[in-house]
Amino acid sequence: MKKGFIDVVVGLQWGDEGKGKNIDELLSHGAYSGVARFQGGANAGHTLKLGDRTFVGHIVPSGCFQKGIELYVGNGVVVDAISLIKEISELKSLGFNVTPRLYISNRAKLVSYLHIFLDQADEYRRKKLGTQIGTTSRGIGPTYSDVRARRVLLVGDVLSPDFTKKEAILSKFHMNLLKMYKKEYGFEIPEQKIKEARTKWLEALKELKKLKICDVSFSIQKRLREGKNILAEGAQAVMLDVDFGDYPNVTSSNTLPANVCLGLGVPHTALKNIYGVIKAYTTKVGSGSFPSRMKDDKIEKLFRDAGNEFGATTGRPRMCGWLDLFALRYAIGLSGANKIFINKADICLSDKIKVVTGYKQNKKTLKEFPLYLNQVTDVVTENMPGWGYANYGVKSKRKVSKELTSYLNYIQKKLSDLNVKIVSVGTGPDRDQFFNWDN
Ligand code: GDP
Ligand code: IMO
Ligand code: MG
């Protein structure tokens, strides 16, 4: 019997590694019939570039620029209907009508307008305690909390006559929570703002109803039986996983490939390659410790400006750090990544660069990844020569500068005891700006 498989793309750092671009490129060779989001929500911002057209996908999977590719939003995703409808209309104006090939799981979870306010309310509470996470304010935490508490609305509910009743019960519960945030912490949203948000949300739900809401698990399993392959699109990254990231400075979903099975409704035997995506350096947005952060502000600014390191979802400046091999080895172990994409190898704005190879806690070098990253008091680094802009747009291995070549050989060597290979290296934001690396 013919049988298809699922390959997975996940970030191995703190997000924004360039997953969207890599997914777009992987899909362009005809090996996959569809691409599926399995977790997260509109906190994701995946940038696609095609000539002069740029699109940032928050809910719509990164196959939207490829006309034959089916786009699935799995049951593990928390769906912000307002964002989804906006993305669909943005894509239309770019010349891509995605609705005929977009499938939303009836079991996906619905982000409500009040989840967004609750996200802001809890950040306000945390700020007072000095423990702010710096969320994307997309309602992710409160929605996943409601999933676990078994009171969330499912996307399939919008088609049911019971929707109004269920929504009223949940909204009442949320309004009571907001009252608590007002009473206990002084956080208040003006009534008019809530009313406006509700109207906008209900309008988006009307549009959502017109989309293909179905059993995505069934649809994907059918494709696999037909011998077709699917690409699973990770959002966020391993270091933001709710179980294995730097808790509580994480997102609220499991970002690891293990969650593909639960977030799409497919067996683990369907999984094949795990593509892990990294940058040649590291970035992070939001709060929490970031051990490999560049200590020299001027150098960090150079990387930030050259790499345009501002959040695709929130516009916030990203912190920049050196490549962190200690965290990378942890992420490879957890994800089982067997192939690695390295992006942003064109950005290296320093003559001398560093690589973090270990963490220290009070002068003691750690063997295991620490429970909390704020336990890391120092890092072990190794120095390498930088390469400036020398590799911008390089598409052939023969044209790669000697500094970047030795950097890539160095990384591969440092990972030689793990079953993983660097397969391609990005040298610009366009999907064809990369070279294959098959040492
Ligand atoms: P994602 O969330 O992992 O999909 O990544 P984002 O889209 O949030 O951020 C990656 C940013 O880097 C986007 O602006 C991309 O256009 C850009 N990008 C991706 N790969 C490269 C690369 O190799 N070089 C450069 N200069 N930019 C890249
Ligand atoms: P992509 O898919 C980078 C970060 C937020 C915050 C923490 C929790 O584009 O790589 P949340 O809104 O999820 O409750 O925020 O996680 N975060 C991301 N950082 N890239 C992302 O997605 C992110 N999604 C969430 O900045 O620190
Ligand atoms: Mg992003």
CSV table of C-alpha atoms and ligand atoms in Angstrom, one decimal:
chain,number,residue,atom,x,y,z
A,1,MET,CA,0.0,0.0,0.0
A,2,LYS,CA,1.3,3.5,-0.9
A,3,LYS,CA,1.8,5.6,2.2
A,4,GLY,CA,2.7,9.2,2.7
A,5,PHE,CA,4.6,10.7,5.5
A,6,ILE,CA,4.8,13.9,7.5
A,7,ASP,CA,8.0,16.0,7.7
A,8,VAL,CA,8.1,18.6,10.4
A,9,VAL,CA,9.7,22.1,10.6
A,10,VAL,CA,10.4,23.5,14.0
A,11,GLY,CA,12.4,26.4,15.5
A,12,LEU,CA,15.3,25.3,17.7
A,13,GLN,CA,15.9,28.7,19.4
A,14,TRP,CA,13.5,31.3,20.7
A,15,GLY,CA,11.4,31.8,17.5
A,16,ASP,CA,11.7,33.9,14.4
A,17,GLU,CA,14.5,31.7,13.0
A,18,GLY,CA,13.0,32.1,9.5
A,19,LYS,CA,10.7,29.0,9.5
A,20,GLY,CA,8.2,30.6,7.2
A,21,LYS,CA,10.9,31.1,4.5
A,22,ASN,CA,12.2,27.6,4.8
A,23,ILE,CA,8.7,26.1,4.7
A,24,ASP,CA,7.9,28.1,1.5
A,25,GLU,CA,11.1,26.8,-0.1
A,26,LEU,CA,10.5,23.2,1.0
A,27,LEU,CA,7.0,23.3,-0.5
A,28,SER,CA,8.2,24.6,-3.8
A,29,HIS,CA,9.6,21.2,-5.0
A,30,GLY,CA,6.3,19.3,-5.3
A,31,ALA,CA,7.1,16.8,-2.5
A,32,TYR,CA,4.2,17.8,-0.3
A,33,SER,CA,0.5,18.1,-1.0
A,34,GLY,CA,-0.2,20.3,2.0
A,35,VAL,CA,1.2,22.2,5.0
A,36,ALA,CA,-0.4,22.1,8.5
A,37,ARG,CA,-0.1,24.3,11.6
A,38,PHE,CA,-0.4,22.1,14.7
A,39,GLN,CA,0.0,24.5,17.7
A,40,GLY,CA,0.1,28.1,18.7
A,41,GLY,CA,-2.0,30.9,17.3
A,42,ALA,CA,-1.6,34.4,16.1
A,43,ASN,CA,1.4,34.9,18.3
A,44,ALA,CA,3.3,33.4,15.4
A,45,GLY,CA,4.6,35.7,12.6
A,46,HIS,CA,6.0,33.8,9.7
A,47,THR,CA,7.4,36.0,6.9
A,48,LEU,CA,7.2,35.0,3.3
A,49,LYS,CA,8.8,37.0,0.4
A,50,LEU,CA,8.2,36.4,-3.2
A,51,GLY,CA,9.7,39.1,-5.4
A,52,ASP,CA,8.3,42.4,-4.2
A,53,ARG,CA,5.4,40.6,-2.3
A,54,THR,CA,5.8,40.1,1.4
A,55,PHE,CA,3.3,38.4,3.7
A,56,VAL,CA,3.4,37.7,7.4
A,57,GLY,CA,1.3,34.7,8.3
A,58,HIS,CA,-0.1,34.4,11.8
A,59,ILE,CA,-2.7,31.7,11.4
A,60,VAL,CA,-2.6,30.9,7.6
A,61,PRO,CA,0.1,28.3,7.0
A,62,SER,CA,3.2,29.2,5.0
A,63,GLY,CA,2.2,27.5,1.8
A,64,CYS,CA,-0.1,30.3,0.8
A,65,PHE,CA,2.2,31.5,-2.0
A,66,GLN,CA,2.1,28.1,-3.6
A,67,LYS,CA,-1.1,27.7,-5.6
A,68,GLY,CA,-1.6,23.9,-5.4
A,69,ILE,CA,-0.7,23.4,-1.7
A,70,GLU,CA,-3.5,22.6,0.8
A,71,LEU,CA,-3.4,24.6,3.9
A,72,TYR,CA,-4.5,23.0,7.2
A,73,VAL,CA,-5.1,24.6,10.6
A,74,GLY,CA,-5.1,21.7,13.1
A,75,ASN,CA,-7.0,21.0,16.3
A,76,GLY,CA,-4.0,22.1,18.4
A,77,VAL,CA,-4.2,25.7,17.1
A,78,VAL,CA,-5.9,28.5,18.9
A,79,VAL,CA,-7.6,30.4,16.2
A,80,ASP,CA,-7.9,34.2,16.2
A,81,ALA,CA,-10.7,34.7,13.7
A,82,ILE,CA,-10.0,38.4,13.3
A,83,SER,CA,-6.4,37.7,12.3
A,84,LEU,CA,-7.4,34.8,10.1
A,85,ILE,CA,-9.9,36.8,8.1
A,86,LYS,CA,-7.5,39.7,7.7
A,87,GLU,CA,-4.8,37.4,6.5
A,88,ILE,CA,-7.1,35.9,3.9
A,89,SER,CA,-8.1,39.3,2.6
A,90,GLU,CA,-4.4,40.5,2.5
A,91,LEU,CA,-3.5,37.4,0.5
A,92,LYS,CA,-6.4,38.1,-1.9
A,93,SER,CA,-5.0,41.5,-2.5
A,94,LEU,CA,-1.6,40.0,-3.2
A,95,GLY,CA,-3.2,37.7,-5.8
A,96,PHE,CA,-3.7,34.5,-3.8
A,97,ASN,CA,-7.3,33.3,-3.1
A,98,VAL,CA,-6.6,30.7,-0.4
A,99,THR,CA,-10.1,29.9,0.7
A,100,PRO,CA,-10.7,27.0,-1.7
A,101,ARG,CA,-7.6,25.2,-0.2
A,102,LEU,CA,-7.8,26.3,3.4
A,103,TYR,CA,-9.1,23.7,5.9
A,104,ILE,CA,-9.8,24.6,9.6
A,105,SER,CA,-10.2,21.9,12.1
A,106,ASN,CA,-13.6,21.8,13.8
A,107,ARG,CA,-11.6,20.8,16.9
A,108,ALA,CA,-9.3,23.9,16.8
A,109,LYS,CA,-9.9,26.3,19.6
A,110,LEU,CA,-11.5,29.7,19.3
A,111,VAL,CA,-9.7,32.7,20.7
A,112,SER,CA,-12.4,35.1,22.0
A,113,TYR,CA,-12.1,38.9,22.1
A,114,LEU,CA,-12.0,38.6,25.9
A,115,HIS,CA,-9.1,36.2,25.9
A,116,ILE,CA,-7.0,39.1,24.4
A,117,PHE,CA,-8.0,41.4,27.3
A,118,LEU,CA,-7.4,38.6,29.8
A,119,ASP,CA,-3.9,38.2,28.3
A,120,GLN,CA,-3.3,41.9,28.9
A,121,ALA,CA,-4.8,41.8,32.4
A,122,ASP,CA,-2.5,39.0,33.5
A,123,GLU,CA,0.5,40.8,32.1
A,124,TYR,CA,-0.5,43.8,34.0
A,125,ARG,CA,-0.8,41.7,37.2
A,126,ARG,CA,2.7,40.1,36.5
A,127,LYS,CA,4.2,43.5,35.8
A,128,LYS,CA,3.3,44.6,39.3
A,129,LEU,CA,5.0,41.5,40.6
A,130,GLY,CA,8.0,42.1,38.4
A,131,THR,CA,7.4,38.8,36.5
A,132,GLN,CA,6.0,40.1,33.2
A,133,ILE,CA,6.4,37.6,30.3
A,134,GLY,CA,6.1,40.1,27.5
A,135,THR,CA,3.5,38.0,25.6
A,136,THR,CA,2.4,38.9,22.2
A,137,SER,CA,-1.0,40.0,23.6
A,138,ARG,CA,-2.8,37.5,21.3
A,139,GLY,CA,-4.8,35.8,24.0
A,140,ILE,CA,-2.7,32.6,23.8
A,141,GLY,CA,-2.3,31.9,27.6
A,142,PRO,CA,-5.9,32.5,28.5
A,143,THR,CA,-7.2,30.4,25.6
A,144,TYR,CA,-5.0,27.4,26.3
A,145,SER,CA,-6.0,27.8,30.0
A,146,ASP,CA,-9.6,27.4,29.0
A,147,VAL,CA,-8.7,24.4,26.8
A,148,ARG,CA,-7.3,22.6,29.9
A,149,ALA,CA,-10.2,23.8,32.0
A,150,ARG,CA,-12.6,22.3,29.4
A,151,ARG,CA,-14.6,25.5,28.8
A,152,VAL,CA,-13.2,26.9,25.6
A,153,LEU,CA,-15.2,27.3,22.4
A,154,LEU,CA,-14.2,25.1,19.5
A,155,VAL,CA,-14.1,26.4,15.9
A,156,GLY,CA,-16.8,23.8,15.1
A,157,ASP,CA,-19.1,25.4,17.7
A,158,VAL,CA,-19.7,28.4,15.4
A,159,LEU,CA,-21.8,26.2,13.2
A,160,SER,CA,-24.0,25.0,16.0
A,161,PRO,CA,-27.3,26.5,17.2
A,162,ASP,CA,-25.9,26.3,20.7
A,163,PHE,CA,-23.1,28.7,19.9
A,164,THR,CA,-24.9,31.8,21.3
A,165,LYS,CA,-25.7,30.1,24.6
A,166,LYS,CA,-22.2,28.7,25.0
A,167,GLU,CA,-20.6,32.0,24.1
A,168,ALA,CA,-22.7,33.9,26.6
A,169,ILE,CA,-21.7,31.5,29.4
A,170,LEU,CA,-18.0,31.8,28.6
A,171,SER,CA,-18.1,35.5,28.2
A,172,LYS,CA,-19.9,35.9,31.5
A,173,PHE,CA,-17.1,33.9,33.1
A,174,HIS,CA,-14.5,36.0,31.4
A,175,MET,CA,-16.2,39.2,32.5
A,176,ASN,CA,-16.1,38.0,36.1
A,177,LEU,CA,-12.4,37.4,35.7
A,178,LEU,CA,-11.9,40.9,34.4
A,179,LYS,CA,-13.9,42.2,37.4
A,180,MET,CA,-11.4,40.4,39.6
A,181,TYR,CA,-8.4,41.9,37.8
A,182,LYS,CA,-10.0,45.3,38.3
A,183,LYS,CA,-10.7,44.8,41.9
A,184,GLU,CA,-7.4,43.1,42.8
A,185,TYR,CA,-5.0,44.8,40.5
A,186,GLY,CA,-6.7,47.9,39.2
A,187,PHE,CA,-6.6,46.7,35.6
A,188,GLU,CA,-9.6,48.1,33.6
A,189,ILE,CA,-10.8,48.0,30.0
A,190,PRO,CA,-13.3,50.7,29.1
A,191,GLU,CA,-16.8,49.2,28.4
A,192,GLN,CA,-16.9,50.8,25.0
A,193,LYS,CA,-13.7,49.1,24.0
A,194,ILE,CA,-15.1,45.7,25.0
A,195,LYS,CA,-18.2,46.4,23.0
A,196,GLU,CA,-16.2,47.3,19.9
A,197,ALA,CA,-14.0,44.3,20.2
A,198,ARG,CA,-17.0,42.1,20.5
A,199,THR,CA,-18.6,43.5,17.4
A,200,LYS,CA,-15.4,43.0,15.4
A,201,TRP,CA,-15.1,39.5,16.7
A,202,LEU,CA,-18.7,38.5,15.8
A,203,GLU,CA,-18.2,40.0,12.3
A,204,ALA,CA,-15.1,37.8,11.9
A,205,LEU,CA,-17.0,34.7,13.1
A,206,LYS,CA,-19.6,35.3,10.4
A,207,GLU,CA,-16.7,35.1,7.8
A,208,LEU,CA,-15.1,32.1,9.6
A,209,LYS,CA,-18.4,30.2,9.2
A,210,LYS,CA,-18.1,30.5,5.4
A,211,LEU,CA,-14.7,28.7,5.4
A,212,LYS,CA,-14.1,25.0,5.2
A,213,ILE,CA,-14.5,23.8,8.8
A,214,CYS,CA,-13.9,20.1,8.9
A,215,ASP,CA,-12.1,17.1,10.5
A,216,VAL,CA,-8.5,18.0,9.6
A,217,SER,CA,-7.2,14.8,11.1
A,218,PHE,CA,-9.4,12.8,8.7
A,219,SER,CA,-8.4,15.0,5.7
A,220,ILE,CA,-4.6,14.5,6.5
A,221,GLN,CA,-4.9,10.8,7.1
A,222,LYS,CA,-6.7,10.5,3.8
A,223,ARG,CA,-3.9,12.2,2.0
A,224,LEU,CA,-1.3,10.0,3.7
A,225,ARG,CA,-3.3,6.9,2.6
A,226,GLU,CA,-3.2,8.3,-1.0
A,227,GLY,CA,0.6,8.3,-0.7
A,228,LYS,CA,0.9,12.1,-0.4
A,229,ASN,CA,3.2,13.9,2.0
A,230,ILE,CA,2.4,16.7,4.4
A,231,LEU,CA,4.6,19.3,6.0
A,232,ALA,CA,3.9,20.2,9.6
A,233,GLU,CA,4.6,23.9,10.4
A,234,GLY,CA,5.9,24.6,13.9
A,235,ALA,CA,5.3,28.0,15.4
A,236,GLN,CA,7.5,29.5,18.2
A,237,ALA,CA,10.4,27.2,19.0
A,238,VAL,CA,11.7,24.6,21.4
A,239,MET,CA,13.0,27.1,23.9
A,240,LEU,CA,9.5,28.5,24.2
A,241,ASP,CA,7.9,25.1,24.7
A,242,VAL,CA,5.6,25.1,27.8
A,243,ASP,CA,7.2,22.0,29.3
A,244,PHE,CA,10.8,22.3,28.2
A,245,GLY,CA,11.4,26.0,27.7
A,246,ASP,CA,12.5,28.5,30.4
A,247,TYR,CA,9.2,28.4,32.3
A,248,PRO,CA,7.3,30.7,32.8
A,249,ASN,CA,9.0,32.7,30.0
A,250,VAL,CA,7.5,30.4,27.4
A,251,THR,CA,4.4,30.2,25.3
A,252,SER,CA,1.4,28.1,26.4
A,253,SER,CA,1.6,25.2,23.9
A,254,ASN,CA,4.0,22.4,23.3
A,255,THR,CA,6.1,23.4,20.3
A,256,LEU,CA,8.0,20.1,20.0
A,257,PRO,CA,7.5,17.8,17.0
A,258,ALA,CA,6.0,15.3,19.5
A,259,ASN,CA,2.9,17.6,19.5
A,260,VAL,CA,2.4,17.2,15.8
A,261,CYS,CA,0.6,14.0,16.5
A,262,LEU,CA,-1.8,15.5,19.0
A,263,GLY,CA,-2.2,18.8,17.2
A,264,LEU,CA,-3.1,17.3,13.9
A,265,GLY,CA,-4.5,13.9,14.9
A,266,VAL,CA,-2.0,11.7,13.2
A,267,PRO,CA,0.0,8.7,14.5
A,268,HIS,CA,3.7,9.1,15.4
A,269,THR,CA,4.6,6.5,12.8
A,270,ALA,CA,3.7,9.0,10.1
A,271,LEU,CA,6.5,11.4,11.1
A,272,LYS,CA,9.7,11.2,9.1
A,273,ASN,CA,12.2,14.1,8.8
A,274,ILE,CA,12.5,16.8,11.5
A,275,TYR,CA,13.9,20.0,10.1
A,276,GLY,CA,15.2,22.2,12.8
A,277,VAL,CA,15.7,25.9,12.0
A,278,ILE,CA,18.2,28.2,13.6
A,279,LYS,CA,19.8,31.6,12.9
A,280,ALA,CA,23.6,31.9,12.6
A,281,TYR,CA,23.2,33.9,15.8
A,282,THR,CA,20.3,33.9,18.3
A,283,THR,CA,17.4,36.3,19.0
A,284,LYS,CA,14.7,36.5,21.6
A,285,VAL,CA,11.7,38.8,22.3
A,286,GLY,CA,9.9,39.1,25.6
A,287,SER,CA,11.2,38.7,29.1
A,288,GLY,CA,13.4,36.1,30.7
A,289,SER,CA,17.1,35.3,30.8
A,290,PHE,CA,19.0,35.1,27.6
A,291,PRO,CA,22.4,33.7,28.4
A,292,SER,CA,24.1,34.2,25.1
A,293,ARG,CA,23.0,37.8,24.7
A,294,MET,CA,25.7,40.0,23.2
A,295,LYS,CA,27.3,42.0,26.0
A,296,ASP,CA,28.4,44.9,23.8
A,297,ASP,CA,25.2,47.1,23.1
A,298,LYS,CA,26.8,48.5,20.0
A,299,ILE,CA,27.4,45.1,18.4
A,300,GLU,CA,23.9,44.0,19.4
A,301,LYS,CA,22.5,47.1,17.7
A,302,LEU,CA,24.5,46.4,14.5
A,303,PHE,CA,23.1,42.8,14.3
A,304,ARG,CA,19.6,44.1,15.1
A,305,ASP,CA,19.6,46.7,12.4
A,306,ALA,CA,21.3,44.6,9.8
A,307,GLY,CA,19.1,41.6,10.5
A,308,ASN,CA,16.0,43.7,10.8
A,309,GLU,CA,15.4,42.1,14.2
A,310,PHE,CA,12.0,43.5,15.0
A,311,GLY,CA,9.1,41.2,15.8
A,312,ALA,CA,6.9,40.2,12.8
A,313,THR,CA,3.9,40.1,15.1
A,314,THR,CA,4.4,43.0,17.5
A,315,GLY,CA,7.2,45.1,16.0
A,316,ARG,CA,9.2,44.8,19.3
A,317,PRO,CA,13.0,44.9,19.0
A,318,ARG,CA,14.5,41.5,19.4
A,319,MET,CA,17.5,40.9,21.8
A,320,CYS,CA,20.5,39.5,19.9
A,321,GLY,CA,22.9,36.9,21.2
A,322,TRP,CA,25.6,34.6,19.9
A,323,LEU,CA,24.9,31.2,18.6
A,324,ASP,CA,24.2,29.1,21.7
A,325,LEU,CA,25.4,25.6,21.1
A,326,PHE,CA,24.5,24.4,24.7
A,327,ALA,CA,20.9,25.4,24.2
A,328,LEU,CA,21.0,24.0,20.6
A,329,ARG,CA,22.1,20.6,21.7
A,330,TYR,CA,19.3,20.6,24.3
A,331,ALA,CA,16.8,21.5,21.6
A,332,ILE,CA,18.1,18.9,19.2
A,333,GLY,CA,17.8,16.2,21.9
A,334,LEU,CA,14.2,17.2,22.6
A,335,SER,CA,13.0,17.6,19.0
A,336,GLY,CA,14.9,14.8,17.3
A,337,ALA,CA,15.9,17.2,14.5
A,338,ASN,CA,17.9,15.3,11.9
A,339,LYS,CA,18.4,18.2,9.4
A,340,ILE,CA,19.2,21.8,10.2
A,341,PHE,CA,18.6,25.0,8.3
A,342,ILE,CA,20.8,27.9,9.3
A,343,ASN,CA,19.4,31.3,8.4
A,344,LYS,CA,20.8,34.8,8.4
A,345,ALA,CA,24.4,33.7,7.6
A,346,ASP,CA,24.6,36.9,5.6
A,347,ILE,CA,24.4,38.9,8.8
A,348,CYS,CA,27.6,39.0,10.7
A,349,LEU,CA,28.5,42.5,11.7
A,350,SER,CA,31.5,41.9,13.8
A,351,ASP,CA,35.2,41.0,13.0
A,352,LYS,CA,35.2,38.6,15.9
A,353,ILE,CA,32.2,36.6,16.9
A,354,LYS,CA,31.5,34.3,19.8
A,355,VAL,CA,29.8,30.9,20.2
A,356,VAL,CA,28.4,29.8,23.5
A,357,THR,CA,29.5,26.2,24.3
A,358,GLY,CA,28.5,25.9,27.9
A,359,TYR,CA,26.7,27.4,30.9
A,360,LYS,CA,28.1,28.1,34.3
A,361,GLN,CA,26.4,28.3,37.7
A,362,ASN,CA,28.7,29.9,40.3
A,363,LYS,CA,31.8,28.9,38.4
A,364,LYS,CA,30.6,25.3,38.0
A,365,THR,CA,30.2,24.3,34.4
A,366,LEU,CA,26.7,22.7,34.0
A,367,LYS,CA,26.3,19.2,32.4
A,368,GLU,CA,22.6,19.4,32.1
A,369,PHE,CA,20.3,22.2,31.0
A,370,PRO,CA,19.2,24.1,34.1
A,371,LEU,CA,15.7,24.2,35.4
A,372,TYR,CA,15.6,28.0,35.2
A,373,LEU,CA,17.8,30.1,33.0
A,374,ASN,CA,18.3,32.8,35.6
A,375,GLN,CA,20.4,30.2,37.4
A,376,VAL,CA,23.1,30.7,34.7
A,377,THR,CA,25.7,33.1,36.1
A,378,ASP,CA,28.1,33.0,33.2
A,379,VAL,CA,28.7,31.3,29.8
A,380,VAL,CA,31.6,29.5,28.2
A,381,THR,CA,32.5,31.0,24.9
A,382,GLU,CA,34.8,30.3,21.9
A,383,ASN,CA,35.9,33.0,19.5
A,384,MET,CA,35.7,32.8,15.7
A,385,PRO,CA,36.5,35.3,12.9
A,386,GLY,CA,33.5,37.1,11.5
A,387,TRP,CA,32.6,37.7,7.8
A,388,GLY,CA,30.6,40.9,7.6
A,389,TYR,CA,28.3,41.0,4.6
A,390,ALA,CA,30.5,38.8,2.5
A,391,ASN,CA,28.0,36.1,2.0
A,392,TYR,CA,24.9,38.1,1.2
A,393,GLY,CA,22.8,36.4,-1.5
A,394,VAL,CA,25.4,33.6,-2.0
A,395,LYS,CA,23.7,30.6,-3.6
A,396,SER,CA,26.6,28.3,-4.2
A,397,LYS,CA,28.9,26.5,-1.7
A,398,ARG,CA,31.9,27.4,-3.9
A,399,LYS,CA,31.3,31.2,-3.3
A,400,VAL,CA,31.0,31.0,0.5
A,401,SER,CA,33.7,33.0,2.4
A,402,LYS,CA,36.3,31.0,4.2
A,403,GLU,CA,35.3,32.3,7.6
A,404,LEU,CA,31.7,31.2,7.1
A,405,THR,CA,32.9,27.8,5.8
A,406,SER,CA,34.9,27.2,8.9
A,407,TYR,CA,32.0,28.4,11.1
A,408,LEU,CA,29.7,25.8,9.5
A,409,ASN,CA,32.3,23.1,9.8
A,410,TYR,CA,32.8,24.0,13.4
A,411,ILE,CA,29.1,23.8,14.2
A,412,GLN,CA,28.8,20.5,12.4
A,413,LYS,CA,31.7,19.1,14.3
A,414,LYS,CA,30.3,20.3,17.6
A,415,LEU,CA,27.1,18.4,16.8
A,416,SER,CA,28.9,15.3,15.4
A,417,ASP,CA,27.7,13.0,18.2
A,418,LEU,CA,24.1,13.9,17.4
A,419,ASN,CA,22.3,12.4,14.5
A,420,VAL,CA,22.0,15.7,12.7
A,421,LYS,CA,23.3,17.4,9.5
A,422,ILE,CA,23.3,21.0,8.4
A,423,VAL,CA,21.5,20.9,5.1
A,424,SER,CA,21.1,24.5,3.9
A,425,VAL,CA,22.2,28.0,4.8
A,426,GLY,CA,20.2,31.1,4.3
A,427,THR,CA,21.9,34.2,2.9
A,428,GLY,CA,18.9,36.6,2.5
A,429,PRO,CA,15.2,36.8,3.1
A,430,ASP,CA,14.1,35.5,-0.3
A,431,ARG,CA,13.3,31.9,-0.5
A,432,ASP,CA,16.0,31.2,-3.2
A,433,GLN,CA,18.7,33.0,-1.2
A,434,PHE,CA,20.4,30.0,0.3
A,435,PHE,CA,23.1,27.4,-0.5
A,436,ASN,CA,23.0,23.6,0.1
A,437,TRP,CA,25.5,22.3,2.6
A,438,ASP,CA,26.1,18.6,2.4
A,439,ASN,CA,29.4,18.0,4.2
B,1,GDP,P1,9.7,32.8,11.6
B,1,GDP,O1,8.7,33.2,12.7
B,1,GDP,O2,10.6,31.7,12.1
B,1,GDP,O3,9.0,32.4,10.3
B,1,GDP,O4,10.6,34.0,11.3
B,1,GDP,P2,10.2,35.6,11.1
B,1,GDP,O5,9.5,35.7,9.8
B,1,GDP,O6,9.5,36.0,12.3
B,1,GDP,O7,11.6,36.3,11.1
B,1,GDP,C1,12.6,36.0,10.2
B,1,GDP,C2,13.0,37.2,9.5
B,1,GDP,O8,14.2,37.0,8.9
B,1,GDP,C3,12.0,37.7,8.4
B,1,GDP,O9,12.1,39.0,8.3
B,1,GDP,C4,12.6,37.0,7.2
B,1,GDP,O10,12.3,37.7,6.0
B,1,GDP,C5,14.1,37.2,7.5
B,1,GDP,N1,15.0,36.1,7.0
B,1,GDP,C6,14.8,34.8,6.9
B,1,GDP,N2,15.9,34.1,6.5
B,1,GDP,C7,16.8,35.1,6.3
B,1,GDP,C8,18.2,35.1,5.8
B,1,GDP,O11,18.8,34.0,5.6
B,1,GDP,N3,18.9,36.3,5.8
B,1,GDP,C9,18.2,37.5,6.0
B,1,GDP,N4,18.9,38.6,6.0
B,1,GDP,N5,16.9,37.5,6.5
B,1,GDP,C10,16.3,36.3,6.6
B,2,IMO,P1,7.2,32.6,15.6
B,2,IMO,O1,6.3,31.4,15.2
B,2,IMO,C1,9.2,34.7,18.9
B,2,IMO,C2,7.2,34.8,22.8
B,2,IMO,C3,6.7,36.1,23.3
B,2,IMO,C4,6.8,35.9,24.8
B,2,IMO,C5,6.4,34.4,24.9
B,2,IMO,C6,5.0,34.2,25.3
B,2,IMO,O2,7.0,33.8,14.8
B,2,IMO,O3,8.6,32.1,15.8
B,2,IMO,P2,2.7,34.3,24.0
B,2,IMO,O4,2.0,35.5,23.2
B,2,IMO,O5,2.9,33.1,23.2
B,2,IMO,O6,1.9,34.0,25.3
B,2,IMO,O7,4.1,34.9,24.5
B,2,IMO,O8,6.7,33.8,23.7
B,2,IMO,N1,6.7,34.4,21.4
B,2,IMO,C7,7.5,34.4,20.3
B,2,IMO,N2,8.7,34.8,20.1
B,2,IMO,N3,8.5,34.2,17.9
B,2,IMO,C8,7.3,33.7,18.0
B,2,IMO,O9,6.6,33.0,17.1
B,2,IMO,C9,6.7,33.8,19.3
B,2,IMO,N4,5.5,33.5,19.8
B,2,IMO,C10,5.5,33.8,21.1
B,2,IMO,O10,7.5,37.1,22.8
B,2,IMO,O11,8.1,36.0,25.2
B,3,MG,MG,8.2,35.0,13.7
